[in-house]
């Protein structure tokens, strides 16, 4: 099928490459000429594992091209996917839909024939209906452009896998024809048994914000428990493990720590509350304000803990922050909790160095005042405090004894509760984490009597392996 993918950022570039990979003839469109040039050369403009391979193969197949021209897109596509950003509107909680509207305004007057316009961006409920009316006023005579919504659930870091093998496809459609068109687009996935939920556009739009609201709530729930654990002298990791054994609850997204960030979860829950207020049901999702507040509070709590760990005043203290991206396996620093904490430490006078395996360039651009870019050991040289704030797998593999030799004081705040604390303590480190008692004989690390038996049966993961596994199942990884 002839598809266009308009907006080739984290979502659109992956969608375009993957649609070509499953056999469609795809034209990717973006207003950013530099991004289009890079993509045309087979170089992803951002870090996403596996994307370079899919992109190169798709370009070589001749089924993927890129352009900055919406006129060219109009001529090419029988289905047009809208994948542009929907950030938080300045000075408001609501979503800024100006980029979505600009696509419609730039595309529709040039349409030569009837087609399907499919939104993938995350939008407030009611957007399909609004765009349907807008398009009706813009379409050339005799041309019908139906709108459908097909929200995207990919996670940065797993975007290629999530696009090629999604856990579900949701199609918000107003006609049988639109439904059949979307089923043809995703025929390869449907043949593999991917669940396909066909519904009305309002429900489809809501699925996405409801999913992100649920994930955000789960993370903030465990972080609220961490605050209680701190006050009560209890251990939030053991608490989460015990809760997680209940299959009704599950262990995923129950990792207490610095909380969520990125270009989606924070702005999506805010936009949802704004939209609910417009619909007259603000109180129904008022709890999301608390979810947001709890999340923001973890950043402040981490800064306060850092201040405490250096004796009450951060001015002039050398501090190293491990991680700048909002989650591992991405270079995305949008609303990154790690970068927010690094910035706050800098503002309180600390001499901050930031290390990140892939996010340095974006961190520098976003926060030029921070010292980013040194390799891990150099970044930690003479540090009086190290904060582990993004759970990259490579931090789980650091040799704490080697690191202890380069720092001035071996003091660690594990803002993700993902490092093997026993090993770090054994190497001489003082380790602190939100929601966890800090003595060496914390209950969570006292072996239970069942563990040796489990070891015989299934050789459970060692602590370092667990840290890497936790990194892979990033709690801050909402799409
Ligand atoms: P992004 O900022 O990386 O990409 C948006 C792209 O749209 C940019 O390249 C921008 O130049 C382009 N653009 C803006 N206006 C345009 C126009 N008029 N014509 C053509 N291109 C235009 O954003 P993203 O992370 O890819 O997110 C896009 C949407 O997808 C958002 O609604 C987001 O909430 C949603 N989403 C994102 C993810 C994710 O993990 N990033 C996952 C699921 C859903």
Coordinates of C-alpha atoms and ligand atoms in Angstrom, one line a residue:
X1 CA 0.0 0.0 0.0
X2 CA 1.1 3.6 -0.6
X3 CA 1.5 5.2 2.8
X4 CA 2.8 8.5 4.0
X5 CA 4.1 9.0 7.6
X6 CA 4.0 12.7 8.5
X7 CA 6.3 13.7 11.3
X8 CA 9.5 11.5 11.4
X9 CA 10.5 11.9 15.1
X10 CA 10.8 9.1 17.6
X11 CA 7.4 7.7 16.6
X12 CA 7.2 8.5 12.9
X13 CA 10.8 7.5 11.8
X14 CA 10.3 4.0 13.4
X15 CA 6.8 3.7 12.0
X16 CA 7.9 4.7 8.4
X17 CA 10.9 2.3 8.4
X18 CA 8.8 -0.6 9.9
X19 CA 5.9 -0.1 7.5
X20 CA 8.4 -0.3 4.6
X21 CA 9.9 -3.4 6.2
X22 CA 6.6 -5.2 6.1
X23 CA 6.2 -4.4 2.4
X24 CA 4.5 -1.0 2.0
X25 CA 5.6 1.8 -0.3
X26 CA 6.3 4.6 2.3
X27 CA 7.0 8.3 2.0
X28 CA 8.2 9.9 5.3
X29 CA 7.6 13.6 5.7
X30 CA 9.0 16.2 8.1
X31 CA 9.3 20.0 8.2
X32 CA 12.8 19.5 9.6
X33 CA 15.0 19.3 6.5
X34 CA 18.1 18.2 8.4
X35 CA 16.2 15.2 9.9
X36 CA 15.0 14.3 6.4
X37 CA 18.5 14.5 5.0
X38 CA 19.9 12.2 7.8
X39 CA 17.1 9.7 7.4
X40 CA 17.5 9.6 3.6
X41 CA 21.2 8.7 4.2
X42 CA 20.1 5.8 6.4
X43 CA 21.2 7.5 9.6
X44 CA 18.5 7.7 12.4
X45 CA 18.5 11.2 13.8
X46 CA 18.2 9.7 17.4
X47 CA 19.4 6.7 19.2
X48 CA 17.0 3.7 19.0
X49 CA 18.4 0.2 19.1
X50 CA 17.8 -1.7 15.8
X51 CA 16.5 1.3 13.9
X52 CA 19.6 1.8 11.7
X53 CA 19.3 -1.8 10.4
X54 CA 15.6 -1.5 9.5
X55 CA 16.1 1.9 8.0
X56 CA 19.1 0.9 5.8
X57 CA 17.3 -2.3 4.6
X58 CA 14.1 -0.3 3.9
X59 CA 15.9 2.4 1.9
X60 CA 17.8 -0.2 -0.1
X61 CA 14.6 -2.0 -1.0
X62 CA 13.4 1.2 -2.7
X63 CA 10.2 1.1 -0.6
X64 CA 11.1 4.0 1.7
X65 CA 11.8 7.6 0.7
X66 CA 11.7 10.9 2.6
X67 CA 10.6 14.4 1.7
X68 CA 9.8 17.8 3.3
X69 CA 6.9 18.3 0.8
X70 CA 3.3 17.8 2.0
X71 CA 2.2 18.3 -1.6
X72 CA 4.3 15.3 -2.6
X73 CA 2.8 13.4 0.3
X74 CA -0.7 14.2 -0.8
X75 CA 0.1 12.8 -4.3
X76 CA 1.7 9.6 -2.9
X77 CA -0.6 8.3 -0.1
X78 CA -3.7 6.2 0.0
X79 CA -3.2 6.3 3.8
X80 CA -1.6 9.2 5.6
X81 CA -0.3 8.6 9.1
X82 CA 0.0 11.7 11.3
X83 CA 2.9 11.2 13.7
X84 CA 3.8 14.8 14.7
X85 CA 4.3 16.0 18.3
X86 CA 1.5 17.0 20.7
X87 CA 3.5 18.7 23.4
X88 CA 2.1 20.5 26.5
X89 CA 0.7 23.9 25.4
X90 CA 2.8 26.7 26.9
X91 CA 1.2 28.1 30.0
X92 CA -1.4 25.4 30.2
X93 CA -1.9 21.7 31.0
X94 CA -3.6 21.0 27.7
X95 CA -2.0 19.4 24.6
X96 CA -0.8 21.7 21.9
X97 CA -2.4 20.5 18.7
X98 CA -1.0 23.1 16.4
X99 CA 1.3 20.6 14.6
X100 CA -1.5 18.2 14.0
X101 CA -3.6 21.0 12.6
X102 CA -0.7 22.3 10.4
X103 CA -0.4 18.8 8.8
X104 CA -4.1 18.7 8.0
X105 CA -4.0 22.3 6.6
X106 CA -0.9 21.6 4.5
X107 CA -2.0 18.2 3.2
X108 CA -5.7 18.2 2.6
X109 CA -6.0 21.0 -0.1
X110 CA -3.5 19.0 -2.3
X111 CA -5.2 15.7 -2.1
X112 CA -5.9 14.4 -5.6
X113 CA -8.2 11.6 -4.5
X114 CA -10.1 10.2 -1.6
X115 CA -7.9 8.7 1.1
X116 CA -7.7 7.8 4.8
X117 CA -6.0 10.1 7.3
X118 CA -4.9 8.1 10.3
X119 CA -3.7 9.8 13.5
X120 CA -1.1 8.1 15.6
X121 CA -0.1 11.0 17.7
X122 CA -1.5 11.1 21.3
X123 CA -4.4 13.5 21.3
X124 CA -7.3 14.6 23.5
X125 CA -10.5 12.7 23.1
X126 CA -12.6 14.4 20.4
X127 CA -9.7 15.2 18.1
X128 CA -10.9 12.9 15.3
X129 CA -14.3 14.5 15.2
X130 CA -12.7 18.0 15.2
X131 CA -10.4 17.1 12.4
X132 CA -13.2 15.5 10.4
X133 CA -15.0 18.9 10.4
X134 CA -11.8 20.8 9.6
X135 CA -10.9 18.5 6.7
X136 CA -14.4 18.7 5.2
X137 CA -13.8 22.5 4.8
X138 CA -10.4 22.0 3.2
X139 CA -10.8 19.1 0.8
X140 CA -10.9 19.7 -2.9
X141 CA -14.4 19.1 -4.5
X142 CA -15.2 15.4 -4.9
X143 CA -12.4 14.3 -2.6
X144 CA -13.3 12.6 0.7
X145 CA -10.6 12.2 3.4
X146 CA -11.9 10.1 6.3
X147 CA -10.1 10.4 9.6
X148 CA -9.3 7.4 11.9
X149 CA -7.3 7.2 15.1
X150 CA -4.8 4.4 15.6
X151 CA -2.8 5.3 18.8
X152 CA 0.7 4.2 19.2
X153 CA 2.0 2.3 22.2
X154 CA 5.7 1.9 21.3
X155 CA 8.3 2.3 24.0
X156 CA 11.5 4.2 23.2
X157 CA 14.3 1.7 23.5
X158 CA 12.1 -1.1 22.2
X159 CA 10.4 0.9 19.4
X160 CA 11.3 -1.3 16.5
X161 CA 10.2 -4.5 18.2
X162 CA 7.0 -2.8 19.5
X163 CA 6.1 -1.6 16.1
X164 CA 6.7 -4.8 14.3
X165 CA 5.2 -6.9 17.1
X166 CA 2.8 -4.7 19.0
X167 CA 1.0 -6.2 21.9
X168 CA -2.3 -4.8 20.4
X169 CA -3.5 -2.6 17.6
X170 CA -6.3 -0.2 18.3
X171 CA -8.3 1.3 15.4
X172 CA -10.8 4.1 16.0
X173 CA -12.9 4.2 12.8
X174 CA -16.2 5.5 11.6
X175 CA -16.7 3.2 8.6
X176 CA -16.2 -0.4 7.6
X177 CA -14.1 0.8 4.7
X178 CA -11.6 2.6 7.1
X179 CA -11.5 -0.5 9.2
X180 CA -10.7 -2.7 6.2
X181 CA -8.0 -0.3 5.1
X182 CA -6.3 -0.4 8.5
X183 CA -6.6 -4.2 8.6
X184 CA -4.8 -4.3 5.2
X185 CA -2.0 -2.0 6.5
X186 CA -1.4 -4.3 9.4
X187 CA -2.2 -7.6 7.6
X188 CA 1.3 -9.0 8.5
X189 CA 0.7 -8.4 12.2
X190 CA -2.8 -9.7 12.2
X191 CA -1.7 -12.9 10.5
X192 CA 0.7 -13.3 13.5
X193 CA -2.2 -13.1 15.9
X194 CA -1.7 -9.5 17.2
X195 CA -5.0 -8.5 18.9
X196 CA -6.8 -5.9 16.8
X197 CA -9.4 -3.8 18.6
X198 CA -11.8 -2.0 16.3
X199 CA -13.8 0.7 18.0
X200 CA -15.0 4.3 17.6
X201 CA -12.4 7.1 17.5
X202 CA -13.3 8.6 20.9
X203 CA -12.6 5.2 22.6
X204 CA -9.4 4.8 20.6
X205 CA -8.1 8.2 21.6
X206 CA -9.0 7.5 25.2
X207 CA -7.2 4.1 25.2
X208 CA -3.9 5.8 24.8
X209 CA -4.2 8.4 27.5
X210 CA -5.9 5.9 29.9
X211 CA -3.0 3.5 29.4
X212 CA -0.4 6.1 30.1
X213 CA -2.4 7.4 33.1
X214 CA -2.5 3.9 34.5
X215 CA 1.2 3.4 34.1
X216 CA 2.0 6.8 35.7
X217 CA -0.4 5.9 38.6
X218 CA 1.4 2.6 39.2
X219 CA 4.8 4.3 39.3
X220 CA 3.6 7.1 41.6
X221 CA 1.8 4.6 43.8
X222 CA 5.0 2.7 44.6
X223 CA 6.9 6.1 45.0
X224 CA 4.2 7.1 47.5
X225 CA 4.9 3.8 49.3
X226 CA 8.6 4.7 49.3
X227 CA 7.8 7.9 51.1
X228 CA 5.9 6.0 53.7
X229 CA 8.7 3.4 53.9
X230 CA 11.2 6.2 54.6
X231 CA 9.1 7.5 57.5
X232 CA 8.4 4.0 58.9
X233 CA 11.8 2.4 58.4
X234 CA 10.4 -0.1 55.9
X235 CA 11.8 -1.4 52.6
X236 CA 10.0 -0.4 49.5
X237 CA 11.8 -3.0 47.3
X238 CA 10.7 -5.9 49.5
X239 CA 7.3 -4.3 49.6
X240 CA 7.1 -4.2 45.8
X241 CA 8.4 -7.7 45.4
X242 CA 5.7 -9.0 47.8
X243 CA 3.0 -7.0 46.1
X244 CA 4.2 -8.1 42.7
X245 CA 3.6 -11.8 43.5
X246 CA -0.1 -11.0 43.5
X247 CA -0.9 -11.6 39.8
X248 CA -3.7 -9.0 40.1
X249 CA -1.1 -6.4 40.8
X250 CA 2.1 -7.6 39.0
X251 CA 5.7 -6.5 39.6
X252 CA 6.2 -4.4 36.5
X253 CA 6.2 -0.6 36.9
X254 CA 6.5 -1.0 40.6
X255 CA 10.2 0.0 40.8
X256 CA 10.4 2.9 43.3
X257 CA 12.8 5.6 42.5
X258 CA 13.1 8.9 40.8
X259 CA 9.9 8.5 38.8
X260 CA 8.8 8.9 35.3
X261 CA 9.6 11.6 32.7
X262 CA 10.0 11.8 28.9
X263 CA 8.1 13.2 26.1
X264 CA 4.9 11.3 26.8
X265 CA 3.7 10.3 30.3
X266 CA 3.9 13.7 32.1
X267 CA 2.3 15.7 29.3
X268 CA -0.2 13.0 28.6
X269 CA -1.6 12.9 32.1
X270 CA -1.8 16.7 32.2
X271 CA -3.5 16.9 28.9
X272 CA -6.0 14.3 30.1
X273 CA -6.9 16.3 33.2
X274 CA -7.3 19.4 31.0
X275 CA -9.6 17.6 28.6
X276 CA -11.6 16.0 31.4
X277 CA -12.2 19.5 32.8
X278 CA -13.5 20.7 29.4
X279 CA -15.8 17.7 29.3
X280 CA -17.1 18.6 32.7
X281 CA -15.7 15.5 34.4
X282 CA -12.5 17.0 35.9
X283 CA -13.1 15.3 39.3
X284 CA -13.0 11.9 37.7
X285 CA -9.3 12.2 36.9
X286 CA -8.3 14.7 39.6
X287 CA -6.2 12.0 41.1
X288 CA -3.8 12.4 38.2
X289 CA -2.8 15.8 39.6
X290 CA -1.6 13.9 42.7
X291 CA 0.1 11.3 40.5
X292 CA 2.0 14.2 38.9
X293 CA 2.8 15.8 42.2
X294 CA 4.1 12.6 43.7
X295 CA 6.3 12.1 40.7
X296 CA 7.7 15.6 40.8
X297 CA 8.3 15.2 44.6
X298 CA 10.8 12.3 44.0
X299 CA 13.0 14.7 42.1
X300 CA 13.0 17.2 45.1
X301 CA 13.5 14.3 47.5
X302 CA 16.5 13.1 45.6
X303 CA 18.0 16.6 45.6
X304 CA 17.3 16.9 49.4
X305 CA 19.0 13.5 50.0
X306 CA 22.0 14.6 47.9
X307 CA 22.3 17.7 50.0
X308 CA 22.1 15.7 53.2
X309 CA 24.7 13.3 51.9
X310 CA 27.3 16.0 51.4
X311 CA 26.6 17.6 54.8
X312 CA 23.8 20.1 54.2
X313 CA 25.3 22.4 51.6
X314 CA 25.9 21.5 47.9
X315 CA 27.8 24.7 47.1
X316 CA 31.2 23.8 45.6
X317 CA 30.7 20.0 46.1
X318 CA 31.8 17.8 43.3
X319 CA 28.9 15.6 42.3
X320 CA 28.5 13.0 39.4
X321 CA 25.2 12.2 37.9
X322 CA 25.0 8.9 36.1
X323 CA 22.3 9.2 33.4
X324 CA 20.8 12.1 31.5
X325 CA 18.1 10.5 29.5
X326 CA 14.6 9.9 30.9
X327 CA 15.1 6.2 30.5
X328 CA 17.8 3.8 29.3
X329 CA 18.3 2.7 25.7
X330 CA 17.1 6.1 24.4
X331 CA 18.9 9.5 23.8
X332 CA 15.7 11.4 24.7
X333 CA 16.1 13.9 27.5
X334 CA 12.6 15.5 27.3
X335 CA 11.4 16.1 30.9
X336 CA 14.2 13.8 32.1
X337 CA 14.1 13.3 35.8
X338 CA 17.9 12.7 35.8
X339 CA 18.6 15.9 34.0
X340 CA 16.1 17.8 36.2
X341 CA 18.0 16.6 39.3
X342 CA 21.4 17.4 37.8
X343 CA 20.2 20.9 37.0
X344 CA 18.8 21.4 40.5
X345 CA 22.1 20.3 42.0
X346 CA 23.9 22.7 39.7
X347 CA 21.6 25.5 40.7
X348 CA 22.4 24.8 44.4
X349 CA 26.0 25.4 43.6
X350 CA 27.3 21.8 43.2
X351 CA 30.0 21.2 40.6
X352 CA 28.0 18.7 38.6
X353 CA 29.3 16.3 36.0
X354 CA 26.8 14.2 33.9
X355 CA 27.6 10.9 32.2
X356 CA 25.2 9.2 29.8
X357 CA 26.0 6.5 27.3
X358 CA 23.9 8.0 24.5
X359 CA 22.2 11.2 25.7
X360 CA 25.2 13.5 26.0
X361 CA 24.5 15.6 22.8
X362 CA 20.9 16.2 23.7
X363 CA 21.7 16.9 27.4
X364 CA 24.3 19.5 26.3
X365 CA 21.7 21.1 24.0
X366 CA 19.0 21.1 26.7
X367 CA 21.3 22.1 29.6
X368 CA 24.5 23.8 28.3
X369 CA 25.3 24.9 31.8
X370 CA 26.0 21.3 32.8
X371 CA 29.4 19.5 32.3
X372 CA 28.5 16.5 30.1
X373 CA 30.5 14.2 28.0
X374 CA 33.4 12.8 29.9
X375 CA 33.8 9.0 30.0
X376 CA 32.5 7.3 33.1
X377 CA 35.7 7.1 35.2
X378 CA 36.7 10.7 34.3
X379 CA 33.2 11.9 35.2
X380 CA 33.5 10.3 38.6
X381 CA 37.0 11.6 39.3
X382 CA 37.2 13.2 42.7
X383 CA 33.4 13.0 43.1
X384 CA 32.1 13.4 46.7
X385 CA 28.8 11.9 45.7
X386 CA 27.6 9.8 42.8
X387 CA 23.9 9.7 41.8
X388 CA 22.6 6.8 39.7
X389 CA 19.6 8.4 38.0
X390 CA 19.0 6.5 34.7
X391 CA 19.2 2.7 34.9
X392 CA 21.4 2.0 31.8
X393 CA 22.5 -1.6 31.8
X394 CA 26.2 -0.5 31.8
X395 CA 25.8 1.1 35.2
X396 CA 24.7 -2.3 36.6
X397 CA 28.0 -3.7 35.3
X398 CA 30.3 -1.1 36.8
X399 CA 32.9 -2.5 39.2
X400 CA 32.3 -0.5 42.4
X401 CA 35.8 -1.2 43.7
X402 CA 37.3 0.4 40.6
X403 CA 35.0 3.4 40.9
X404 CA 35.8 3.7 44.6
X405 CA 39.4 4.3 43.6
X406 CA 38.7 7.4 41.5
X407 CA 36.1 9.2 43.7
X408 CA 37.0 11.3 46.6
X409 CA 34.3 9.8 48.8
X410 CA 32.5 6.6 47.9
X411 CA 28.9 7.7 48.5
X412 CA 26.2 6.6 46.2
X413 CA 22.5 7.5 45.8
X414 CA 20.8 4.9 43.7
X415 CA 17.9 6.9 42.4
X416 CA 16.6 3.9 40.5
X417 CA 16.9 1.2 43.1
X418 CA 18.6 -0.9 40.4
X419 CA 22.2 -1.4 41.4
X420 CA 23.5 -4.3 43.5
X421 CA 23.8 -2.5 46.8
X422 CA 25.5 -5.4 48.6
X423 CA 28.3 -5.4 46.1
X424 CA 28.7 -1.6 46.3
X425 CA 28.7 -1.7 50.1
X426 CA 31.2 -4.6 50.1
X427 CA 33.5 -2.3 47.9
X428 CA 33.3 0.4 50.6
X429 CA 30.5 2.5 49.4
X430 CA 27.8 4.2 51.5
X431 CA 24.6 3.5 49.6
X432 CA 21.4 5.5 49.9
X433 CA 18.1 5.0 48.1
X434 CA 14.6 6.4 48.4
X435 CA 12.3 4.1 50.4
X436 CA 15.0 1.9 51.8
X437 CA 16.6 1.7 55.2
X438 CA 20.3 2.2 54.7
X439 CA 21.9 -0.2 57.2
X440 CA 23.8 -3.2 55.8
X441 CA 21.4 -5.7 57.3
X442 CA 18.3 -4.4 55.5
X443 CA 15.5 -7.0 55.5
X444 CA 15.3 -7.1 51.7
X445 CA 18.8 -8.4 51.5
X446 CA 18.5 -11.0 54.2
X447 CA 18.1 -14.3 52.3
X448 CA 14.8 -16.0 52.7
X449 CA 14.7 -19.7 53.5
X450 CA 13.1 -20.4 50.1
X451 CA 15.9 -19.0 48.1
X452 CA 18.4 -21.9 48.1
X453 CA 15.5 -24.2 47.0
X454 CA 14.7 -21.8 44.1
X455 CA 18.4 -21.7 43.3
X456 CA 18.4 -25.4 42.8
X457 CA 15.3 -25.3 40.6
X458 CA 15.9 -22.3 38.5
X459 CA 19.3 -20.7 39.3
X460 CA 17.8 -17.3 40.0
X461 CA 19.5 -14.1 38.7
X462 CA 22.5 -12.8 40.5
X463 CA 22.3 -9.3 41.8
X464 CA 24.1 -7.7 38.9
X465 CA 22.0 -9.6 36.4
X466 CA 18.9 -8.4 38.3
X467 CA 20.1 -4.8 37.8
X468 CA 20.4 -5.3 34.1
X469 CA 17.0 -7.1 34.0
X470 CA 15.5 -4.1 35.8
X471 CA 17.1 -1.8 33.3
X472 CA 15.5 -3.7 30.5
X473 CA 12.1 -3.5 32.2
X474 CA 12.5 0.2 32.7
X475 CA 9.8 1.7 35.0
X476 CA 10.0 5.0 33.4
X477 CA 9.4 3.6 30.0
X478 CA 5.9 4.6 29.2
X479 CA 5.3 5.4 25.5
Ligands
LIG1 P1 9.1 14.1 18.1 O1 9.1 15.5 18.6 O2 10.2 13.2 18.2 O3 8.6 14.1 16.5 C1 7.7 14.9 16.0 C2 8.1 15.2 14.6 O4 7.1 15.9 13.9 C3 9.4 16.1 14.5 O5 10.4 15.5 13.7 C4 8.9 17.4 13.9 O6 9.8 18.1 13.1 C5 7.7 16.9 13.0 N1 6.7 17.9 12.6 C6 6.2 18.9 13.4 N2 5.3 19.6 12.6 C7 5.3 19.0 11.4 C8 4.5 19.3 10.2 N3 3.7 20.3 10.2 N4 4.7 18.5 9.2 C9 5.6 17.4 9.2 N5 6.3 17.2 10.3 C10 6.2 17.9 11.4 O7 7.8 13.4 18.8 P2 7.5 11.9 19.1 O8 8.2 11.4 20.3 O9 7.8 11.1 17.8 O10 5.9 11.9 19.4 C11 5.0 12.2 18.3 C12 3.6 11.8 18.9 O11 3.6 10.4 19.2 C13 3.2 12.5 20.2 O12 1.9 12.7 20.1 C14 3.6 11.5 21.2 O13 2.8 11.7 22.4 C15 3.2 10.2 20.5 N6 3.9 9.0 21.0 C16 5.2 9.1 21.2 C17 5.9 7.9 21.6 C18 7.3 7.9 21.9 O14 7.8 7.0 22.6 N7 8.1 8.9 21.6 C19 5.1 6.7 21.8 C20 3.8 6.7 21.5 C21 3.2 7.9 21.1

